[in-house]
PDB file of C-alpha atoms in Angstrom:
ATOM      1  CA  MET A1426      69.064  65.662  91.606  1.00 47.00           C
ATOM      2  CA  SER A1427      72.638  66.707  92.341  1.00 53.00           C
ATOM      3  CA  LEU A1428      75.407  64.274  91.487  1.00 54.00           C
ATOM      4  CA  VAL A1429      77.875  66.231  93.616  1.00 55.00           C
ATOM      5  CA  SER A1430      78.277  64.856  97.133  1.00 59.00           C
ATOM      6  CA  THR A1431      78.266  67.022 100.233  1.00 59.00           C
ATOM      7  CA  SER A1432      81.929  66.194 100.871  1.00 58.00           C
ATOM      8  CA  GLN A1433      82.816  67.385  97.378  1.00 59.00           C
ATOM      9  CA  ARG A1434      80.972  70.621  98.029  1.00 63.00           C
ATOM     10  CA  ASN A1435      82.555  71.246 101.417  1.00 67.00           C
ATOM     11  CA  SER A1436      86.164  70.278 100.759  1.00 85.00           C
ATOM     12  CA  LEU A1437      88.806  71.983  98.666  1.00 92.00           C
ATOM     13  CA  PRO A1438      90.309  69.555  96.113  1.00 94.00           C
ATOM     14  CA  GLU A1439      93.960  68.748  96.724  1.00 94.00           C
ATOM     15  CA  HIS A1440      95.015  69.804  93.235  1.00 94.00           C
ATOM     16  CA  MET A1441      93.609  73.278  93.931  1.00 96.00           C
ATOM     17  CA  SER A1442      95.427  73.539  97.266  1.00 94.00           C
ATOM     18  CA  ALA A1443      98.643  72.404  95.581  1.00 95.00           C
ATOM     19  CA  ALA A1444      98.388  75.306  93.130  1.00 94.00           C
ATOM     20  CA  LEU A1445      98.636  77.902  95.892  1.00 95.00           C
ATOM     21  CA  LEU A1446     101.733  80.050  96.162  1.00 93.00           C
ATOM     22  CA  PRO A1447     103.559  80.140  99.528  1.00 94.00           C
ATOM     23  CA  TRP A1448     101.938  83.319 100.852  1.00 92.00           C
ATOM     24  CA  GLU A1449      98.392  82.449  99.758  1.00 94.00           C
ATOM     25  CA  LEU A1450      95.824  81.090 102.208  1.00 95.00           C
ATOM     26  CA  SER A1451      93.894  77.947 101.398  1.00 95.00           C
ATOM     27  CA  SER A1452      90.990  79.330 103.447  1.00 95.00           C
ATOM     28  CA  GLU A1453      90.601  82.253 101.028  1.00 96.00           C
ATOM     29  CA  LEU A1454      90.629  79.934  98.021  1.00 96.00           C
ATOM     30  CA  HIS A1455      88.173  77.629  99.766  1.00 96.00           C
ATOM     31  CA  ASP A1456      85.810  80.519 100.558  1.00 96.00           C
ATOM     32  CA  LEU A1457      85.835  81.590  96.915  1.00 96.00           C
ATOM     33  CA  TYR A1458      85.267  78.000  95.789  1.00 96.00           C
ATOM     34  CA  LYS A1459      82.271  77.612  98.114  1.00 95.00           C
ATOM     35  CA  ALA A1460      80.848  80.971  97.017  1.00 96.00           C
ATOM     36  CA  TYR A1461      80.838  79.879  93.371  1.00 96.00           C
ATOM     37  CA  GLN A1462      79.258  76.546  94.311  1.00 95.00           C
ATOM     38  CA  GLU A1463      76.500  78.296  96.226  1.00 94.00           C
ATOM     39  CA  GLN A1464      75.897  80.639  93.301  1.00 94.00           C
ATOM     40  CA  PHE A1465      75.789  78.015  90.534  1.00 94.00           C
ATOM     41  CA  GLN A1466      74.767  74.823  92.408  1.00 92.00           C
ATOM     42  CA  PRO A1467      76.702  72.318  90.232  1.00 92.00           C
ATOM     43  CA  SER A1468      74.784  69.095  89.585  1.00 88.00           C
ATOM     44  CA  GLY A1469      77.547  66.900  88.200  1.00 90.00           C
ATOM     45  CA  PRO A1470      81.302  66.454  87.809  1.00 92.00           C
ATOM     46  CA  ALA A1471      81.435  68.471  84.578  1.00 94.00           C
ATOM     47  CA  GLU A1472      79.799  71.474  86.211  1.00 94.00           C
ATOM     48  CA  LEU A1473      81.967  71.047  89.300  1.00 95.00           C
ATOM     49  CA  GLU A1474      85.078  71.051  87.093  1.00 96.00           C
ATOM     50  CA  LEU A1475      83.951  74.342  85.563  1.00 97.00           C
ATOM     51  CA  ILE A1476      83.406  75.773  89.061  1.00 97.00           C
ATOM     52  CA  GLU A1477      86.984  74.818  89.907  1.00 97.00           C
ATOM     53  CA  GLN A1478      88.204  76.583  86.771  1.00 97.00           C
ATOM     54  CA  LEU A1479      86.239  79.745  87.595  1.00 98.00           C
ATOM     55  CA  THR A1480      87.694  79.716  91.101  1.00 98.00           C
ATOM     56  CA  MET A1481      91.295  79.353  89.951  1.00 98.00           C
ATOM     57  CA  ILE A1482      90.925  81.988  87.225  1.00 98.00           C
ATOM     58  CA  SER A1483      89.545  84.476  89.763  1.00 98.00           C
ATOM     59  CA  PHE A1484      92.371  83.667  92.161  1.00 97.00           C
ATOM     60  CA  LYS A1485      94.980  84.153  89.442  1.00 97.00           C
ATOM     61  CA  ARG A1486      93.528  87.570  88.648  1.00 97.00           C
ATOM     62  CA  ARG A1487      94.017  88.480  92.306  1.00 96.00           C
ATOM     63  CA  ARG A1488      97.662  87.483  91.951  1.00 96.00           C
ATOM     64  CA  ILE A1489      98.085  89.845  89.011  1.00 97.00           C
ATOM     65  CA  ALA A1490      96.591  92.719  91.001  1.00 95.00           C
ATOM     66  CA  LEU A1491      98.991  91.916  93.847  1.00 95.00           C
ATOM     67  CA  ALA A1492     101.912  91.669  91.421  1.00 94.00           C
ATOM     68  CA  GLU A1493     101.083  95.073  89.960  1.00 95.00           C
ATOM     69  CA  ARG A1494     101.121  96.717  93.378  1.00 94.00           C
ATOM     70  CA  ALA A1495     104.176  94.811  94.623  1.00 94.00           C
ATOM     71  CA  SER A1496     106.157  95.673  91.500  1.00 94.00           C
ATOM     72  CA  HIS A1497     105.264  99.332  91.792  1.00 95.00           C
ATOM     73  CA  MET A1498     106.140  99.535  95.491  1.00 94.00           C
ATOM     74  CA  ALA A1499     109.460  97.753  94.932  1.00 95.00           C
ATOM     75  CA  THR A1500     110.432 100.280  92.266  1.00 95.00           C
ATOM     76  CA  ALA A1501     109.340 103.170  94.471  1.00 95.00           C
ATOM     77  CA  GLN A1502     111.419 101.812  97.342  1.00 95.00           C
ATOM     78  CA  GLN A1503     114.468 101.504  95.093  1.00 95.00           C
ATOM     79  CA  ARG A1504     114.069 105.101  93.928  1.00 94.00           C
ATOM     80  CA  SER A1505     113.598 106.515  97.415  1.00 95.00           C
ATOM     81  CA  SER A1506     116.365 107.960  99.554  1.00 95.00           C
ATOM     82  CA  ILE A1507     116.667 108.805 103.237  1.00 94.00           C
ATOM     83  CA  GLU A1508     118.638 111.929 102.340  1.00 94.00           C
ATOM     84  CA  ARG A1509     116.659 115.116 102.830  1.00 90.00           C
ATOM     85  CA  GLY A1510     116.364 117.029  99.601  1.00 89.00           C
ATOM     86  CA  ASP A1511     117.179 114.005  97.455  1.00 91.00           C
ATOM     87  CA  GLN A1512     116.664 114.135  93.695  1.00 93.00           C
ATOM     88  CA  VAL A1513     113.069 112.901  93.747  1.00 94.00           C
ATOM     89  CA  THR A1514     112.190 115.458  96.410  1.00 93.00           C
ATOM     90  CA  ARG A1515     113.819 118.287  94.484  1.00 92.00           C
ATOM     91  CA  ARG A1516     111.953 117.340  91.320  1.00 92.00           C
ATOM     92  CA  ALA A1517     108.692 117.266  93.252  1.00 92.00           C
ATOM     93  CA  LEU A1518     109.223 120.738  94.691  1.00 91.00           C
ATOM     94  CA  CYS A1519     110.905 122.495  91.762  1.00 87.00           C
ATOM     95  CA  ALA A1520     107.630 123.839  90.358  1.00 74.00           C
ATOM     96  CA  ASP A1521     106.732 125.607  93.602  1.00 70.00           C
ATOM     97  CA  PRO A1522     108.889 128.706  94.156  1.00 62.00           C
ATOM     98  CA  SER A1523     107.653 129.031  97.734  1.00 61.00           C
ATOM     99  CA  ARG A1524     109.471 125.839  98.626  1.00 62.00           C
ATOM    100  CA  ASP A1525     113.030 127.035  98.366  1.00 63.00           C
ATOM    101  CA  ARG A1526     114.338 124.275 100.606  1.00 75.00           C
ATOM    102  CA  SER A1527     113.583 120.587 100.963  1.00 83.00           C
ATOM    103  CA  HIS A1528     112.705 119.543 104.493  1.00 88.00           C
ATOM    104  CA  THR A1529     111.709 115.961 103.754  1.00 91.00           C
ATOM    105  CA  SER A1530     113.019 112.938 101.881  1.00 94.00           C
ATOM    106  CA  SER A1531     111.394 110.619  99.379  1.00 95.00           C
ATOM    107  CA  HIS A1532     111.828 107.744 101.846  1.00 96.00           C
ATOM    108  CA  GLU A1533     109.947 109.630 104.558  1.00 96.00           C
ATOM    109  CA  ALA A1534     107.182 110.594 102.129  1.00 96.00           C
ATOM    110  CA  LEU A1535     106.864 107.028 100.864  1.00 95.00           C
ATOM    111  CA  LYS A1536     106.588 105.395 104.280  1.00 96.00           C
ATOM    112  CA  THR A1537     103.830 107.786 105.416  1.00 96.00           C
ATOM    113  CA  ASP A1538     100.315 108.484 104.191  1.00 96.00           C
ATOM    114  CA  GLU A1539      97.612 111.108 104.614  1.00 96.00           C
ATOM    115  CA  THR A1540      96.578 109.705 107.987  1.00 97.00           C
ATOM    116  CA  ALA A1541     100.164 109.895 109.255  1.00 97.00           C
ATOM    117  CA  ASP A1542     100.466 113.445 107.910  1.00 98.00           C
ATOM    118  CA  ILE A1543      97.391 114.549 109.859  1.00 98.00           C
ATOM    119  CA  ARG A1544      98.588 112.839 113.048  1.00 98.00           C
ATOM    120  CA  ASP A1545     102.165 114.133 112.798  1.00 98.00           C
ATOM    121  CA  LYS A1546     101.023 117.669 111.998  1.00 98.00           C
ATOM    122  CA  ARG A1547      98.727 117.663 115.013  1.00 98.00           C
ATOM    123  CA  ASP A1548     101.456 116.373 117.338  1.00 98.00           C
ATOM    124  CA  LEU A1549     104.152 118.761 116.086  1.00 98.00           C
ATOM    125  CA  ALA A1550     101.811 121.757 116.156  1.00 98.00           C
ATOM    126  CA  ASP A1551     100.917 120.915 119.749  1.00 98.00           C
ATOM    127  CA  SER A1552     104.600 120.584 120.709  1.00 98.00           C
ATOM    128  CA  LEU A1553     105.366 123.896 119.005  1.00 98.00           C
ATOM    129  CA  ARG A1554     102.541 125.677 120.809  1.00 98.00           C
ATOM    130  CA  ARG A1555     103.651 124.265 124.154  1.00 98.00           C
ATOM    131  CA  SER A1556     107.285 125.225 123.530  1.00 98.00           C
ATOM    132  CA  GLU A1557     106.389 128.782 122.511  1.00 98.00           C
ATOM    133  CA  THR A1558     104.259 129.157 125.629  1.00 97.00           C
ATOM    134  CA  ALA A1559     107.154 127.921 127.765  1.00 96.00           C
ATOM    135  CA  ILE A1560     109.500 130.415 126.083  1.00 96.00           C
ATOM    136  CA  ALA A1561     107.110 133.276 126.825  1.00 95.00           C
ATOM    137  CA  LEU A1562     107.009 132.190 130.450  1.00 94.00           C
ATOM    138  CA  LEU A1563     110.804 132.010 130.738  1.00 93.00           C
ATOM    139  CA  GLU A1564     111.220 135.392 129.041  1.00 90.00           C
ATOM    140  CA  ASP A1565     109.042 137.113 131.620  1.00 83.00           C
ATOM    141  CA  THR A1566     111.786 138.539 133.846  1.00 71.00           C
ATOM    142  CA  SER A1567     109.264 140.176 136.135  1.00 66.00           C
ATOM    143  CA  LYS A1568     108.599 136.817 137.756  1.00 68.00           C
ATOM    144  CA  GLU A1569     110.732 134.472 139.818  1.00 71.00           C
ATOM    145  CA  ASP A1570     112.335 131.337 138.430  1.00 80.00           C
ATOM    146  CA  LEU A1571     109.620 129.449 136.553  1.00 88.00           C
ATOM    147  CA  THR A1572     111.735 126.626 135.171  1.00 91.00           C
ATOM    148  CA  SER A1573     109.540 123.911 136.691  1.00 92.00           C
ATOM    149  CA  GLU A1574     106.390 125.545 135.376  1.00 94.00           C
ATOM    150  CA  ALA A1575     107.926 125.894 131.901  1.00 95.00           C
ATOM    151  CA  LEU A1576     108.993 122.254 131.880  1.00 96.00           C
ATOM    152  CA  ALA A1577     105.471 121.204 132.836  1.00 96.00           C
ATOM    153  CA  LEU A1578     104.170 122.940 129.708  1.00 96.00           C
ATOM    154  CA  LEU A1579     106.379 120.986 127.320  1.00 97.00           C
ATOM    155  CA  SER A1580     105.341 117.834 125.493  1.00 96.00           C
ATOM    156  CA  ASP A1581     106.663 114.527 126.788  1.00 96.00           C
ATOM    157  CA  ASP A1582     109.095 114.192 123.869  1.00 96.00           C
ATOM    158  CA  THR A1583     110.497 117.693 124.324  1.00 97.00           C
ATOM    159  CA  ARG A1584     110.821 117.185 128.061  1.00 96.00           C
ATOM    160  CA  ALA A1585     112.688 113.906 127.518  1.00 95.00           C
ATOM    161  CA  TRP A1586     114.986 115.604 125.010  1.00 96.00           C
ATOM    162  CA  TRP A1587     115.716 118.335 127.543  1.00 95.00           C
ATOM    163  CA  GLY A1588     116.582 115.677 130.117  1.00 92.00           C
ATOM    164  CA  ASP A1589     119.226 114.252 127.775  1.00 90.00           C
ATOM    165  CA  HIS A1590     120.452 117.724 126.862  1.00 90.00           C
ATOM    166  CA  LYS A1591     120.767 118.798 130.493  1.00 87.00           C
ATOM    167  CA  GLU A1592     123.089 115.898 131.256  1.00 83.00           C
ATOM    168  CA  ASP A1593     125.568 117.272 128.713  1.00 78.00           C
ATOM    169  CA  LEU A1594     125.604 120.782 130.144  1.00 77.00           C
ATOM    170  CA  GLU A1595     128.936 121.891 131.554  1.00 70.00           C
ATOM    171  CA  ASP A1596     129.074 123.422 135.002  1.00 66.00           C
ATOM    172  CA  SER A1597     127.943 126.986 134.583  1.00 67.00           C
ATOM    173  CA  SER A1598     126.926 129.875 136.756  1.00 70.00           C
ATOM    174  CA  GLU A1599     124.157 130.629 134.282  1.00 79.00           C
ATOM    175  CA  PRO A1600     120.695 129.823 135.683  1.00 83.00           C
ATOM    176  CA  LEU A1601     119.065 126.609 134.513  1.00 87.00           C
ATOM    177  CA  SER A1602     116.148 128.634 133.210  1.00 90.00           C
ATOM    178  CA  GLN A1603     118.469 130.362 130.724  1.00 90.00           C
ATOM    179  CA  HIS A1604     119.833 127.041 129.543  1.00 92.00           C
ATOM    180  CA  LEU A1605     116.281 125.823 129.009  1.00 95.00           C
ATOM    181  CA  LEU A1606     115.339 129.020 127.194  1.00 95.00           C
ATOM    182  CA  SER A1607     118.329 128.705 124.879  1.00 94.00           C
ATOM    183  CA  PHE A1608     117.567 125.034 124.275  1.00 96.00           C
ATOM    184  CA  LEU A1609     114.003 125.811 123.268  1.00 97.00           C
ATOM    185  CA  ARG A1610     114.965 128.718 121.006  1.00 97.00           C
ATOM    186  CA  VAL A1611     117.978 127.168 119.290  1.00 96.00           C
ATOM    187  CA  ASP A1612     117.183 123.454 119.169  1.00 97.00           C
ATOM    188  CA  VAL A1613     113.497 122.787 119.661  1.00 98.00           C
ATOM    189  CA  ILE A1614     111.648 125.542 117.800  1.00 98.00           C
ATOM    190  CA  PRO A1615     113.629 125.239 114.520  1.00 96.00           C
ATOM    191  CA  LEU A1616     113.269 121.455 114.573  1.00 96.00           C
ATOM    192  CA  LEU A1617     109.508 121.607 115.091  1.00 97.00           C
ATOM    193  CA  ARG A1618     109.005 124.256 112.409  1.00 96.00           C
ATOM    194  CA  ASN A1619     111.086 122.303 109.920  1.00 94.00           C
ATOM    195  CA  GLY A1620     109.110 119.210 110.835  1.00 95.00           C
ATOM    196  CA  LEU A1621     105.864 120.978 109.968  1.00 96.00           C
ATOM    197  CA  LYS A1622     107.352 122.093 106.648  1.00 94.00           C
ATOM    198  CA  SER A1623     108.400 118.498 105.993  1.00 94.00           C
ATOM    199  CA  ILE A1624     104.843 117.284 106.534  1.00 96.00           C
ATOM    200  CA  GLN A1625     103.562 119.975 104.174  1.00 94.00           C
ATOM    201  CA  GLN A1626     105.938 118.743 101.461  1.00 94.00           C
ATOM    202  CA  ARG A1627     105.193 115.027 101.827  1.00 95.00           C
ATOM    203  CA  PRO A1628     102.113 114.835  99.526  1.00 95.00           C
ATOM    204  CA  LEU A1629     103.939 116.372  96.545  1.00 94.00           C
ATOM    205  CA  VAL A1630     106.974 114.150  97.062  1.00 95.00           C
ATOM    206  CA  ARG A1631     104.762 111.095  97.515  1.00 96.00           C
ATOM    207  CA  GLN A1632     102.970 111.876  94.267  1.00 95.00           C
ATOM    208  CA  GLN A1633     106.279 112.388  92.467  1.00 95.00           C
ATOM    209  CA  ILE A1634     107.863 109.110  93.521  1.00 96.00           C
ATOM    210  CA  HIS A1635     104.734 107.098  92.761  1.00 96.00           C
ATOM    211  CA  GLY A1636     104.516 108.722  89.333  1.00 95.00           C
ATOM    212  CA  GLU A1637     108.168 108.033  88.544  1.00 95.00           C
ATOM    213  CA  SER A1638     107.828 104.425  89.701  1.00 95.00           C
ATOM    214  CA  LEU A1639     105.131 103.485  87.201  1.00 93.00           C
ATOM    215  CA  ASP A1640     106.536 101.092  84.606  1.00 92.00           C
ATOM    216  CA  PRO A1641     104.338 101.224  81.466  1.00 93.00           C
ATOM    217  CA  THR A1642     105.962  98.140  79.947  1.00 94.00           C
ATOM    218  CA  ARG A1643     105.425  96.004  83.028  1.00 93.00           C
ATOM    219  CA  LEU A1644     101.873  97.317  83.434  1.00 93.00           C
ATOM    220  CA  THR A1645     101.079  96.454  79.823  1.00 95.00           C
ATOM    221  CA  ILE A1646     102.283  92.881  80.332  1.00 96.00           C
ATOM    222  CA  LEU A1647     100.248  92.455  83.518  1.00 96.00           C
ATOM    223  CA  HIS A1648      97.135  93.960  81.945  1.00 96.00           C
ATOM    224  CA  LYS A1649      97.425  91.637  78.943  1.00 97.00           C
ATOM    225  CA  MET A1650      97.655  88.669  81.311  1.00 97.00           C
ATOM    226  CA  ASP A1651      94.590  89.883  83.178  1.00 97.00           C
ATOM    227  CA  ASP A1652      92.654  90.411  79.924  1.00 98.00           C
ATOM    228  CA  ARG A1653      93.486  86.859  78.853  1.00 98.00           C
ATOM    229  CA  LEU A1654      92.252  85.479  82.166  1.00 98.00           C
ATOM    230  CA  ALA A1655      89.100  87.598  81.921  1.00 98.00           C
ATOM    231  CA  ARG A1656      88.336  86.050  78.517  1.00 98.00           C
ATOM    232  CA  GLN A1657      88.973  82.574  79.925  1.00 98.00           C
ATOM    233  CA  PHE A1658      86.582  83.338  82.769  1.00 98.00           C
ATOM    234  CA  ASP A1659      83.855  84.487  80.364  1.00 98.00           C
ATOM    235  CA  GLN A1660      84.294  81.406  78.165  1.00 98.00           C
ATOM    236  CA  THR A1661      84.191  79.073  81.165  1.00 98.00           C
ATOM    237  CA  LEU A1662      81.118  80.826  82.542  1.00 97.00           C
ATOM    238  CA  GLN A1663      79.337  80.561  79.189  1.00 97.00           C
ATOM    239  CA  THR A1664      80.118  76.842  79.033  1.00 97.00           C
ATOM    240  CA  LEU A1665      78.740  76.343  82.537  1.00 96.00           C
ATOM    241  CA  GLU A1666      75.578  78.279  81.726  1.00 95.00           C
ATOM    242  CA  ARG A1667      75.023  76.211  78.552  1.00 94.00           C
ATOM    243  CA  LEU A1668      75.420  72.980  80.503  1.00 93.00           C
ATOM    244  CA  GLN A1669      72.975  74.068  83.173  1.00 91.00           C
ATOM    245  CA  SER A1670      70.512  75.410  80.614  1.00 90.00           C
ATOM    246  CA  GLY A1671      70.591  72.095  78.732  1.00 85.00           C
ATOM    247  CA  ALA A1672      70.096  70.169  81.969  1.00 80.00           C
ATOM    248  CA  ARG A1673      67.025  72.266  82.827  1.00 81.00           C
ATOM    249  CA  ARG A1674      65.494  71.640  79.390  1.00 81.00           C
ATOM    250  CA  ARG A1675      66.007  67.885  79.750  1.00 82.00           C
ATOM    251  CA  ARG A1676      64.267  67.861  83.119  1.00 76.00           C
ATOM    252  CA  LYS A1677      61.142  69.463  81.659  1.00 69.00           C
TER     253      LYS A1677
END
């Protein structure tokens, strides 16, 4: 017969809630607490106390994992720079002779991931294809003015950029189609091509900054703390199992 009341099983003790750090959710701690109770079915206050200890040890190990990631990301952020071709970027690309120029920054690489790379590459490649098609249309002198048709081919971003650019044009006898052609050749195409090169460089730069941001000393300290908690967990679990084993023998 269980000596643990239903209310004790269903509620999170106040002293456990009080141990939470500001960003931690009591619901997550409570869920873990209930999961251990369901697994071990404590039959008395001693067993319940051990369940509480197992819960808090597990939660503290989560904190260490979070601390390891947070510490690493903070260091990476401090090392990053918004300047294209910054020192981290140059170190990342120095081993590849084909990359004679840096088109990205460590900050840009750090704030993106593989999913963003795929999305950005797709969008830029589409804009480049549209712009090159529009250029071919404008270069065809055998046809009448096709400025409207060329504009319709452009991506929304490029078309919006052209709208801003057109407002700055000085009065000129030169046809608008020639202004658009020059804009696409001089401003748009180089930007899009450099953007694609930047995306290509991101993975190497991302790898470099994450590698440089690893702090072996800090990691060693965190891992020692986690090892100590793991031993505490094992000892607590063994104590609980001995208690429950003894209780089963007495009931026979």
